[in-house]
Coordinates of C-alpha atoms in Angstrom, one line a residue:
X1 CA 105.2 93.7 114.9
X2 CA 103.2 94.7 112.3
X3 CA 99.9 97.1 112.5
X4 CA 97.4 96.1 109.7
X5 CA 96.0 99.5 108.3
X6 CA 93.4 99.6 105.4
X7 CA 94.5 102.2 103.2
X8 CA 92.4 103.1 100.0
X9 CA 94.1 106.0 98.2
X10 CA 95.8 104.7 95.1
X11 CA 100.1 104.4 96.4
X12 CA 101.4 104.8 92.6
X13 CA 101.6 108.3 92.7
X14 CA 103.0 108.7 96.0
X15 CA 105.3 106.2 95.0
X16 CA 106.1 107.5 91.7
X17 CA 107.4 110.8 93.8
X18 CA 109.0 108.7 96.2
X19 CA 111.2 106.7 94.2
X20 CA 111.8 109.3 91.4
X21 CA 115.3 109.5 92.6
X22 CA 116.1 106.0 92.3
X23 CA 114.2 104.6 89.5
X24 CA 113.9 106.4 86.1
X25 CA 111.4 107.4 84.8
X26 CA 107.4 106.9 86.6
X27 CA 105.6 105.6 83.9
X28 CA 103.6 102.6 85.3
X29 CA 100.5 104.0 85.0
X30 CA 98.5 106.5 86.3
X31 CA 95.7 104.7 88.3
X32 CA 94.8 107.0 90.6
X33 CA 99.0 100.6 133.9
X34 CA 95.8 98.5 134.8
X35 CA 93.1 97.9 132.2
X36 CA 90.7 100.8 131.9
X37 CA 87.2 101.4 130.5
X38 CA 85.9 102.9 128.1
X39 CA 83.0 105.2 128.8
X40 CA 79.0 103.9 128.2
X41 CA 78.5 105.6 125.2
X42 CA 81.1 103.6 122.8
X43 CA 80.2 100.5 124.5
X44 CA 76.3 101.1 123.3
X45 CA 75.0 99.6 120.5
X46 CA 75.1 101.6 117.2
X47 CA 71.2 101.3 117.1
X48 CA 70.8 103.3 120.0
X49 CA 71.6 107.0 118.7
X50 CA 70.3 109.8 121.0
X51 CA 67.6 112.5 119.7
X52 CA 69.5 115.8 119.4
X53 CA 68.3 117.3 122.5
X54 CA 69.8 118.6 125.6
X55 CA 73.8 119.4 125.2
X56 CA 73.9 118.1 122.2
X57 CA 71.5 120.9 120.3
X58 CA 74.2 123.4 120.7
X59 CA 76.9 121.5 118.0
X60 CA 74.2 120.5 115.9
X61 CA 72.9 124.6 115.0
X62 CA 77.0 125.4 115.1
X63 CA 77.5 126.4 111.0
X64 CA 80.8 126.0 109.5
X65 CA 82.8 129.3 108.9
X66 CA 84.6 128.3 105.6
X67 CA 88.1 130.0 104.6
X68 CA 90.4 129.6 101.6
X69 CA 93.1 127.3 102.2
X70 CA 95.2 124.9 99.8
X71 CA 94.6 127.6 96.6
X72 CA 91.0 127.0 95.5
X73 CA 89.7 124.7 98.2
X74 CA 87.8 125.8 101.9
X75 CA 88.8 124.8 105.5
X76 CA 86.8 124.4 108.6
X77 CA 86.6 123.2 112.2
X78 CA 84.0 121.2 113.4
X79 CA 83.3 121.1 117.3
X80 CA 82.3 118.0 118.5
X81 CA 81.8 116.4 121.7
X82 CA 84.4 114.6 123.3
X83 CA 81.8 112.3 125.1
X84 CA 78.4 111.8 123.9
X85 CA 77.1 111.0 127.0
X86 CA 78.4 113.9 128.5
X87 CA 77.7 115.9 125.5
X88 CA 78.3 118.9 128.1
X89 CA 81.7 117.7 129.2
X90 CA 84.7 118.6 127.2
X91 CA 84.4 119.5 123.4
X92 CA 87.1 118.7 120.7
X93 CA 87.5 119.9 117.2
X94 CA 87.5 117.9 113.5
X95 CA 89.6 119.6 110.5
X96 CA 87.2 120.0 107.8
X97 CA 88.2 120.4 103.8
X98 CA 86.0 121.2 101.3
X99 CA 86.4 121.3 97.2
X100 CA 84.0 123.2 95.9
X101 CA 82.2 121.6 92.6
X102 CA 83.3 122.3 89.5
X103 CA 79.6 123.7 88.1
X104 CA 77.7 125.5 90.4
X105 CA 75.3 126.0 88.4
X106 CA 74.5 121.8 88.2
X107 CA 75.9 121.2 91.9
X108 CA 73.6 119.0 93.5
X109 CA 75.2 119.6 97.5
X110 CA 77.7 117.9 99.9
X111 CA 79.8 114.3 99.2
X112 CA 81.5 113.4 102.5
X113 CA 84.4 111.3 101.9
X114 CA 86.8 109.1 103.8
X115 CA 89.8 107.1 102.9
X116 CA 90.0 104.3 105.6
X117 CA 92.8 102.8 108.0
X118 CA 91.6 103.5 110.8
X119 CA 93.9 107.2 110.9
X120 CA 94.3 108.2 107.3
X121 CA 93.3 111.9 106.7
X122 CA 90.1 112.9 104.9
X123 CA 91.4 116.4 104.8
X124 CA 94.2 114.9 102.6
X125 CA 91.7 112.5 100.6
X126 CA 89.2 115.1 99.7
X127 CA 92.1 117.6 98.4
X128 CA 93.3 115.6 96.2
X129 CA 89.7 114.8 94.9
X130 CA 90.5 115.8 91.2
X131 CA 93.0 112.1 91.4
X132 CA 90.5 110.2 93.1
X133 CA 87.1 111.1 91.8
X134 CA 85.6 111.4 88.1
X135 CA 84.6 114.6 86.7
X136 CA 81.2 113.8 86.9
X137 CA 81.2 113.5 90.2
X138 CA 83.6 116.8 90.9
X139 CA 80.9 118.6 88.7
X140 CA 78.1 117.9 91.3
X141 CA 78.8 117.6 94.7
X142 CA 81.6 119.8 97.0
X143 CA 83.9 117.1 98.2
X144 CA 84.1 117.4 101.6
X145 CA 87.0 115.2 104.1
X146 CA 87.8 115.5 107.4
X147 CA 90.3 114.1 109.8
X148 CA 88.5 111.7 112.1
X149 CA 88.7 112.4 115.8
X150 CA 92.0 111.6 116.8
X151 CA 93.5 111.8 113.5
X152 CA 95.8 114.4 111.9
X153 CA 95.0 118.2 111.8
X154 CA 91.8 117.4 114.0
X155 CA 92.5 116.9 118.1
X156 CA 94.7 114.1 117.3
X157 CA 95.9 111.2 119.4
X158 CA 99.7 111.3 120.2
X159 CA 101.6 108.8 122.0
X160 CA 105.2 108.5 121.3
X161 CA 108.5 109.8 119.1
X162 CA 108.9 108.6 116.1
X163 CA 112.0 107.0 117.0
X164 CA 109.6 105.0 119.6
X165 CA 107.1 104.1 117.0
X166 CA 110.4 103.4 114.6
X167 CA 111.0 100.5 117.0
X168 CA 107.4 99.0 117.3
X169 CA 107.2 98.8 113.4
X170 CA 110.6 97.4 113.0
X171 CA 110.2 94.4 115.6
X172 CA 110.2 91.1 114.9
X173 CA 107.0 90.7 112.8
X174 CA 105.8 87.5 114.1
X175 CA 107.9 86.6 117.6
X176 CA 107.4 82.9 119.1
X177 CA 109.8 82.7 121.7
X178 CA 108.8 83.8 125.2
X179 CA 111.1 86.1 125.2
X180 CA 110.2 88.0 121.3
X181 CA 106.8 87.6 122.7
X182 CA 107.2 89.3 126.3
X183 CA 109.5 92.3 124.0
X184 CA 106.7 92.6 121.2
X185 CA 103.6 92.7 124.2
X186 CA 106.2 95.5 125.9
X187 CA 106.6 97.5 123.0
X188 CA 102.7 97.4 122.3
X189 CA 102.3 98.4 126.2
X190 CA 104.7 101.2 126.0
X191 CA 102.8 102.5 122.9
X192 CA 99.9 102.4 125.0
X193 CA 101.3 104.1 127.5
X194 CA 102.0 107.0 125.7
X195 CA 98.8 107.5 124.0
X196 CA 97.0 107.3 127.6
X197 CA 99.6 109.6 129.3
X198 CA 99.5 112.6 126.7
X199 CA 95.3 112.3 126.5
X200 CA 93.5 109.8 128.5
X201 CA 90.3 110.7 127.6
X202 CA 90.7 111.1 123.9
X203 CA 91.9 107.6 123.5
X204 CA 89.3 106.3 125.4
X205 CA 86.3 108.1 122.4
X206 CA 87.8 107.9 119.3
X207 CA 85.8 104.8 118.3
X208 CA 83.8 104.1 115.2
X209 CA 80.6 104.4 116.4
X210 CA 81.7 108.3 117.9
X211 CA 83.3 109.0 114.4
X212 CA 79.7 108.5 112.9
X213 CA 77.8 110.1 115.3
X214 CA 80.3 113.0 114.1
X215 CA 79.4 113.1 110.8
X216 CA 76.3 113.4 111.3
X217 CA 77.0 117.0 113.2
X218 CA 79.5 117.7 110.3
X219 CA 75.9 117.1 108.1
X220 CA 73.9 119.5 110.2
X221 CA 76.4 121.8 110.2
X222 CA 77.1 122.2 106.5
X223 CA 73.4 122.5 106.6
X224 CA 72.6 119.1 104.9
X225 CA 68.9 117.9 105.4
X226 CA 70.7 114.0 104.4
X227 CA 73.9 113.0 104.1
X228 CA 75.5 111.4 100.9
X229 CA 78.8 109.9 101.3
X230 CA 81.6 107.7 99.7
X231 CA 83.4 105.8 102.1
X232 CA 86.6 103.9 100.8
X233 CA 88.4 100.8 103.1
X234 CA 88.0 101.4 106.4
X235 CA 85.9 104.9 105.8
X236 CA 83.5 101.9 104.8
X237 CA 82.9 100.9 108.7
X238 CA 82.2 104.7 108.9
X239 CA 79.2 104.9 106.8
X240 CA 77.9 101.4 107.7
X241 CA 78.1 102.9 111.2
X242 CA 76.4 106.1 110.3
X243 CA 73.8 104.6 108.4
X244 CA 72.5 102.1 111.0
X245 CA 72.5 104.8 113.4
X246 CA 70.9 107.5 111.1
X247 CA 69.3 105.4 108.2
X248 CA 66.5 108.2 107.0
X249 CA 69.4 111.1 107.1
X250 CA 71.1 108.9 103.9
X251 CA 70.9 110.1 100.9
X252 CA 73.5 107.7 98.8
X253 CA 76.3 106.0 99.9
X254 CA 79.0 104.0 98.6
X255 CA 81.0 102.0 100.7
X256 CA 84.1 100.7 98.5
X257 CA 86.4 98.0 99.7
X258 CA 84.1 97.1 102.5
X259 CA 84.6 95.9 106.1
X260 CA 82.3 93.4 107.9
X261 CA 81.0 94.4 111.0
X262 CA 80.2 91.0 112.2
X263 CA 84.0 89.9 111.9
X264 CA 85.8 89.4 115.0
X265 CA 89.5 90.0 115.7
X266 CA 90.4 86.4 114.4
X267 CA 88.0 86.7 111.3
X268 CA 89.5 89.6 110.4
X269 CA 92.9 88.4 110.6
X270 CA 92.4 85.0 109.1
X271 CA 90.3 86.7 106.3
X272 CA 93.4 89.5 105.8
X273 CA 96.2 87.3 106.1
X274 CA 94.5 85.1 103.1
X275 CA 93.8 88.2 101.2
X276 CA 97.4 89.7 101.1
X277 CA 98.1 86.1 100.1
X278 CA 96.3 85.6 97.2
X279 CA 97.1 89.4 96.0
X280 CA 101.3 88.0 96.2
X281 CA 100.2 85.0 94.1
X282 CA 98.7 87.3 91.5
X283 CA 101.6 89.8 91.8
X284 CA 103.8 86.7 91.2
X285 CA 101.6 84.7 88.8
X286 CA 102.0 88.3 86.3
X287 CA 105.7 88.1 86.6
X288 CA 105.4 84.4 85.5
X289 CA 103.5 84.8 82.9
X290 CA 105.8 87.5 81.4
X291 CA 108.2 84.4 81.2
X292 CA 111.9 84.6 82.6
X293 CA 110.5 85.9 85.9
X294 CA 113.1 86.5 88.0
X295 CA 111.3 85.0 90.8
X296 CA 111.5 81.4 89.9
X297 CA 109.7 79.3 86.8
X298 CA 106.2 79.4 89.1
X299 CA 104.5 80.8 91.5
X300 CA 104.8 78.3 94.3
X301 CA 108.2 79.0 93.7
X302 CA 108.2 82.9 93.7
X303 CA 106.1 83.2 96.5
X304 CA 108.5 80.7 98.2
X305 CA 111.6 82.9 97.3
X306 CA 109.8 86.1 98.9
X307 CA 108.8 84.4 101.7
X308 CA 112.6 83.3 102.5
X309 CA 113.9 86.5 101.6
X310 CA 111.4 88.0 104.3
X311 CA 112.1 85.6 107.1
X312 CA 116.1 86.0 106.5
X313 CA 116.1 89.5 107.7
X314 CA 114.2 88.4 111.0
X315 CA 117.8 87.3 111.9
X316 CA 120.0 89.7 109.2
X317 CA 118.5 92.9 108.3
X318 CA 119.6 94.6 105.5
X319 CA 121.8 98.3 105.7
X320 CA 120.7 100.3 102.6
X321 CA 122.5 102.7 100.6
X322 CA 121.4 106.3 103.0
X323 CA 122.9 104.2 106.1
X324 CA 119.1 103.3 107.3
X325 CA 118.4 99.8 107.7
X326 CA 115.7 97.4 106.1
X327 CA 114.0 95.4 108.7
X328 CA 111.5 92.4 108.6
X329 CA 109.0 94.8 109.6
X330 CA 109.8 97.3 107.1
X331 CA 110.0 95.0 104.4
X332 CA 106.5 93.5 105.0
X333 CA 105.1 97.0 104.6
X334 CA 107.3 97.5 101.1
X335 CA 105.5 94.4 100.0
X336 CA 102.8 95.1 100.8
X337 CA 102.3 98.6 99.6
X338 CA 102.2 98.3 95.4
X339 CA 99.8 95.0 96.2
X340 CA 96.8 98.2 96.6
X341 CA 97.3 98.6 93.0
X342 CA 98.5 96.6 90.2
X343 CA 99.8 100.2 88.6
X344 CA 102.4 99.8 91.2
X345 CA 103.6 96.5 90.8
X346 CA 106.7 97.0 88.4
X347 CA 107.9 99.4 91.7
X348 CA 107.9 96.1 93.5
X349 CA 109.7 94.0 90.6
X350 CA 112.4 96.7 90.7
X351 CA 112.9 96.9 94.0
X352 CA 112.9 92.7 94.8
X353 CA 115.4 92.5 92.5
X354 CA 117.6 95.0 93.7
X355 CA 117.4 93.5 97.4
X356 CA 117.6 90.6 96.4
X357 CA 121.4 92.0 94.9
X358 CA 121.9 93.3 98.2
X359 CA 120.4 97.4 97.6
X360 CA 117.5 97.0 100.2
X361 CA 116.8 100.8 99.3
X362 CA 114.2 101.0 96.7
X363 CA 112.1 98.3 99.0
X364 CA 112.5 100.4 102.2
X365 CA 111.2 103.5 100.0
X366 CA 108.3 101.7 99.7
X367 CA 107.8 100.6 102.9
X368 CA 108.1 104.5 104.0
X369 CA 105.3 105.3 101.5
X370 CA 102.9 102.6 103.5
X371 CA 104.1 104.2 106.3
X372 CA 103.5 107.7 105.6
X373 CA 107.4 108.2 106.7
X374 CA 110.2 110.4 105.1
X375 CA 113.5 109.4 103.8
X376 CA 114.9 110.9 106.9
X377 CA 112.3 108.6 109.6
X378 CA 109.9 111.0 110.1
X379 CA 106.4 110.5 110.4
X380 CA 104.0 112.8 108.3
X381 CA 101.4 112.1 110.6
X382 CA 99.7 109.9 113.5
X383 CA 98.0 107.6 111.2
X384 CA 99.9 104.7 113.1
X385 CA 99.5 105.7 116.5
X386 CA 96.2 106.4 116.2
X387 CA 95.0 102.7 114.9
X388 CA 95.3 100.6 117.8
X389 CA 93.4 103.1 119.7
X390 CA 90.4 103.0 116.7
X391 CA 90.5 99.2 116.5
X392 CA 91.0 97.9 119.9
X393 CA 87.9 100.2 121.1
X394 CA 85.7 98.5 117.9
X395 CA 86.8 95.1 118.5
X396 CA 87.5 94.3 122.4
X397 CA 88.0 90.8 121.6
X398 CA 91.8 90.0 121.4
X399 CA 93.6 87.0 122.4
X400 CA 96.5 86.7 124.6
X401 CA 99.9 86.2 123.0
X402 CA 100.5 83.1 125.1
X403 CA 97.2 81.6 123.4
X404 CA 98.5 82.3 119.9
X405 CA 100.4 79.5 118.9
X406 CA 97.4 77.1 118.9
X407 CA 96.4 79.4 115.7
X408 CA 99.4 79.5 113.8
X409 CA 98.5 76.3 111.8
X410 CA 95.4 77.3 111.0
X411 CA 97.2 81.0 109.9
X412 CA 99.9 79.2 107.8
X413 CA 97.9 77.3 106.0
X414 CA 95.6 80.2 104.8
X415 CA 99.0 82.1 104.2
X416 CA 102.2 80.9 103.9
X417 CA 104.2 84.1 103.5
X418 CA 102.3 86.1 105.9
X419 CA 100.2 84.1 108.6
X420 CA 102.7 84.3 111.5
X421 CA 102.9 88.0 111.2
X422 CA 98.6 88.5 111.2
X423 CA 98.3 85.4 113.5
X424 CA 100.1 88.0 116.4
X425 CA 98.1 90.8 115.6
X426 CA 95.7 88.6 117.6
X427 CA 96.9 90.0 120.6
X428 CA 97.0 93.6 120.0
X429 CA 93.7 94.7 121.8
X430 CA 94.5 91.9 124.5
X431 CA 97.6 94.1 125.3
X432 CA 95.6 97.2 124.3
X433 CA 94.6 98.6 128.2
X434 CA 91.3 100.4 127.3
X435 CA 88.4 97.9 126.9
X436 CA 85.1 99.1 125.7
X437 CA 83.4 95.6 125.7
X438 CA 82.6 95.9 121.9
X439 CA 81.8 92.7 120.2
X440 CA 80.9 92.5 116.8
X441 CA 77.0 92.8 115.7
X442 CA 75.8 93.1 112.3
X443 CA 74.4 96.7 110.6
X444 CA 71.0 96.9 109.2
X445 CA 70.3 100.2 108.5
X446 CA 67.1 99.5 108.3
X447 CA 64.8 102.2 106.7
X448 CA 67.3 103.4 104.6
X449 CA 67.7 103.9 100.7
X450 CA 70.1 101.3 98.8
X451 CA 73.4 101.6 99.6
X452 CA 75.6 100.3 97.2
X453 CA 78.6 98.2 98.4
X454 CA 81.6 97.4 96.1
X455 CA 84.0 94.7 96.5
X456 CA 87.3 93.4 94.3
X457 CA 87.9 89.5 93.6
X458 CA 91.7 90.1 94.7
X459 CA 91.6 92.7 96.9
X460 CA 94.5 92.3 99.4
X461 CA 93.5 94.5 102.2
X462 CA 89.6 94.3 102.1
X463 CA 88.4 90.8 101.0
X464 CA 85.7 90.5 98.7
X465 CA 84.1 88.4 101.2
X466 CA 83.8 91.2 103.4
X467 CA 81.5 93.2 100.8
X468 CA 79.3 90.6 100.2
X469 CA 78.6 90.0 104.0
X470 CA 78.2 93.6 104.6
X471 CA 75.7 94.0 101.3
X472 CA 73.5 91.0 102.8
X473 CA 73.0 92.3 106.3
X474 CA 72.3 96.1 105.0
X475 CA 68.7 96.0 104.6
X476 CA 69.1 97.6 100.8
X477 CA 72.1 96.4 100.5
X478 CA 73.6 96.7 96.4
X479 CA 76.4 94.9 95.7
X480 CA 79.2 95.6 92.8
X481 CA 82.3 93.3 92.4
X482 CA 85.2 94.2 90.3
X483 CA 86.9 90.9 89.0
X484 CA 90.5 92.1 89.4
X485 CA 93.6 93.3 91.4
X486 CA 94.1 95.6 93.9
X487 CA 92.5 97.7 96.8
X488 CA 88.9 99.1 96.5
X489 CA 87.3 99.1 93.2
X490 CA 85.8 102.9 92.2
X491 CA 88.3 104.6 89.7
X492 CA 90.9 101.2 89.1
X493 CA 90.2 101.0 85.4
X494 CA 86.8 99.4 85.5
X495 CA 84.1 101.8 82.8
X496 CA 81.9 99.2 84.4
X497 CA 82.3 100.0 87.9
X498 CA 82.5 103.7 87.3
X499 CA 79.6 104.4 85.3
X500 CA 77.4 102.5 87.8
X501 CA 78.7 104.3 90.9
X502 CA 78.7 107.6 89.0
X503 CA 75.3 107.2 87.6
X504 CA 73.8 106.5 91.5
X505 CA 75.3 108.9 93.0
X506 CA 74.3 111.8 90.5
X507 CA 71.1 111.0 89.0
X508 CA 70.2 108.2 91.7
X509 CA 70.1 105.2 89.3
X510 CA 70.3 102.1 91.5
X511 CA 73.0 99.4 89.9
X512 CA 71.6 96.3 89.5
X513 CA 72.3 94.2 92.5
X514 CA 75.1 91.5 91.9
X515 CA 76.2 93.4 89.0
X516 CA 79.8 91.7 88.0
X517 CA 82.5 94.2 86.4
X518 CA 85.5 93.8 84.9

């Protein structure tokens, strides 16, 4: 069973760390129960943002008290309302990190950032600002992250051990049977379970639309008249959010590797599955092209031998050299991660061969790095428990897994190697027991500035289809594509695409809408 995260930050240098030990030498570049409800306020529409009156006046004149943490940079907590329409009701709190700009002297104010999944941490993101953003940028603006609701260091969503979880990631990626389909839905139940037992409420508000409503305290509090912001993957659905609720509080905003909000649970899937597709072929069409790929002559054919080697474990995983064992599930994910960045794709060479000799252990390495586990199983964080909870609230439009086979053509054909395993994920808010009744509805944001959306031809996680929907339904919509590989397209080796989201966001120079980089 396999959980479809967006992830934005660059892997190679996590992965680089991560498989020091085994490979020598890192130097492959340095790119950086009973169904419940929800309550009435996630199932409103984003357009309908209350005045700040009333219970909510109280977090909005709260002012951060900053202290030094992580060597140079400044922590926080943000209180926020668990419910905003009981903005009186219980309160929780956001983890807040903040590096301060390099000149003072030019700093121009704030940069919220976030990072995507649904459950990566923008605590974590905005630390390691001086990797992810260009100097020009760092000059200017305080990058500020924080950990969504439910996420990380803020009140976070927790739902089983990571044992439990061990055993939902390493199921059977795309059952069929009646009886992998009734062990995959009890395994996404149990999950469930979990998260509603430990804090019923929380996974009930930890959608979108109450992420952005957030921010916008986090604004207020930081003492912000407007907000600019970078949003990155899935931090993209944050600021389209936020900026059809709030459009005159934007400043700029760059949404990078951009989600459609009028994509349903099949679109996205569909959509996905052909994206991680087409990212393989490329992957194996650079190993062809090098000649004497050990893949196979072409890329039908390499893509074919990955494909095989993936389905075999379904029925044989693979024991690894530390006694752990390689999965299906795990494999996907070690896949998977070096496709976010062509950087990391001699990591992925290495490590097929090497499996494919019968030393699964570089390949589950990588699949830990997607997963934000240690060699040793652990979990670094709730990033995956916490993205069901995210999703299923934003999209309440899943289909049982009984109806799923009558897709699974239509899935295979758009992706060989991995439509079965995205044609299940249909099911996942189906099984999912809290139901907002959120259907997907386009963002305008109008009365806002341009926002600039950038998208990447190849881009496995985030379609470039995706940006260019979400740049035509934005009233001032500005769209930037990046002809090229890999996940989001700010800071992957495009001068191009750089200088024209650099320029906007410190002097305000709008790109030219349509621009095409390379």
């Amino acid at each position: 069973m396999t959980l479809h995260r967006t992830r934005s930050i660059a892997p190679v240098a996590v992965l680089c760390a991560l498989v020091a030990t085994l490979v020598a030498g890192c130097s492959f570049g340095s790119g950086t129960s009973s169904p419940s409800s929800a309550s009435s306020s996630t199932q409103a529409s984003v357009r309908s943002a209350a005045p700040v009156t009333g219970g909510l006046a109280g977090y909005y004149r709260q002012k951060l008290q900053w202290t030094r943490c992580r060597d140079a940079d400044s922590c926080a907590q943000l209180r926020v309302p668990l419910d905003y329409a009981k903005p009186t009701g219980r309160s929780i709190t956001l983890s807040v990190l903040k590096v301060p700009a390099t000149d003072p002297g030019e700093r121009i104010g704030s940069m919220v950032v976030n990072p995507g999944g649904p459950g990566e941490s923008g605590v974590d993101f905005a630390a390691a600002a001086t990797g992810v953003y260009g100097a020009a940028l760092r000059k200017v603006y305080d990058v500020v992250g924080f950990d969504p609701r439910g996420v990380g260091a803020s009140t976070p969503v927790e739902c089983v051990s990571d044992k439990q979880l061990d055993t939902v990631i390493e199921s059977n990626p795309d059952p069929r049977t009646k009886a992998q389909l009734a062990y995959s839905d009890g395994l996404l139940r149990r999950l469930a379970a979990g998260c509603l037992r430990n804090d019923s409420g929380l996974v009930r508000h930890v959608s979108t639309v109450e992420v952005a409503r957030d921010v916008d305290i986090l604004r207020a509090a930081m003492g912000d008249r407007k907000l600019t912001y970078f949003g990155a993957s899935y931090g993209t659905a944050i600021g389209a959010a936020y900026a059809d609720l709030f459009p005159t509080r934007v400043a700029r905003m760059v949404l990078d590797g951009a989600l459609d909000p009028t994509s349903s649970t099949l679109d996205v899937n569909l959509v996905q599955a052909h994206g991680f597709e087409v990212a393989l072929r490329s992957y194996v069409g650079a190993c062809v092209a090098r000649g004497s790929c050990f893949l196979g002559p072409t890329v039908d054919a390499g893509v074919r031998r990955i494909g095989r080697f993936l389905q075999g474990l379904d029925d044989k995983p693979m024991t690894t050299s530390s006694g752990r064992t390689l999965s299906a599930g795990d494999a996907v994910y070690g896949v998977w991660a070096p496709l976010y960045d062509k950087a990391s794709w001699p990591f992925l060479d290495t490590a097929l061969q090497r499996a494919f000799d019968g030393d699964a252990s570089l390949l589950l390495t990588l699949a830990d790095a997607y997963l934000h586990r240690t060699p040793d199983g652990h979990f670094r964080d709730n990033a995956f428990q916490v993205f069901n909870a995210v999703t299923c609230l934003d999209h309440d439009d899943g289909i049982p897994s009984s109806q799923v086979s009558r897709y699974l053509p239509r899935f295979e054909k758009d992706s060989p190697t991995f439509g079965a395993i995205f044609a299940y994920s249909l099911a996942v808010c189906d099984i999912w027991p809290v139901h907002s009744g959120v259907t997907p509805k386009p963002v305008h944001a109008a009365g806002s500035p341009p926002i600039v959306v950038v998208g990447t031809t190849r881009d496995p996680a985030t379609p470039l289809v995706w940006a260019q929907s979400l740049a035509r339904q934005l009233a001032r919509g500005v769209l930037i594509t990046r002809v090229g590989d890999g996940h989001t397209g700010y800071h992957r080796g495009s001068t191009c695409v750089d200088d024209a989201v650099e320029g906007y966001l410190v002097t305000g120079a709008i790109p030219k809408d349509g621009l095409v980089c390379r």
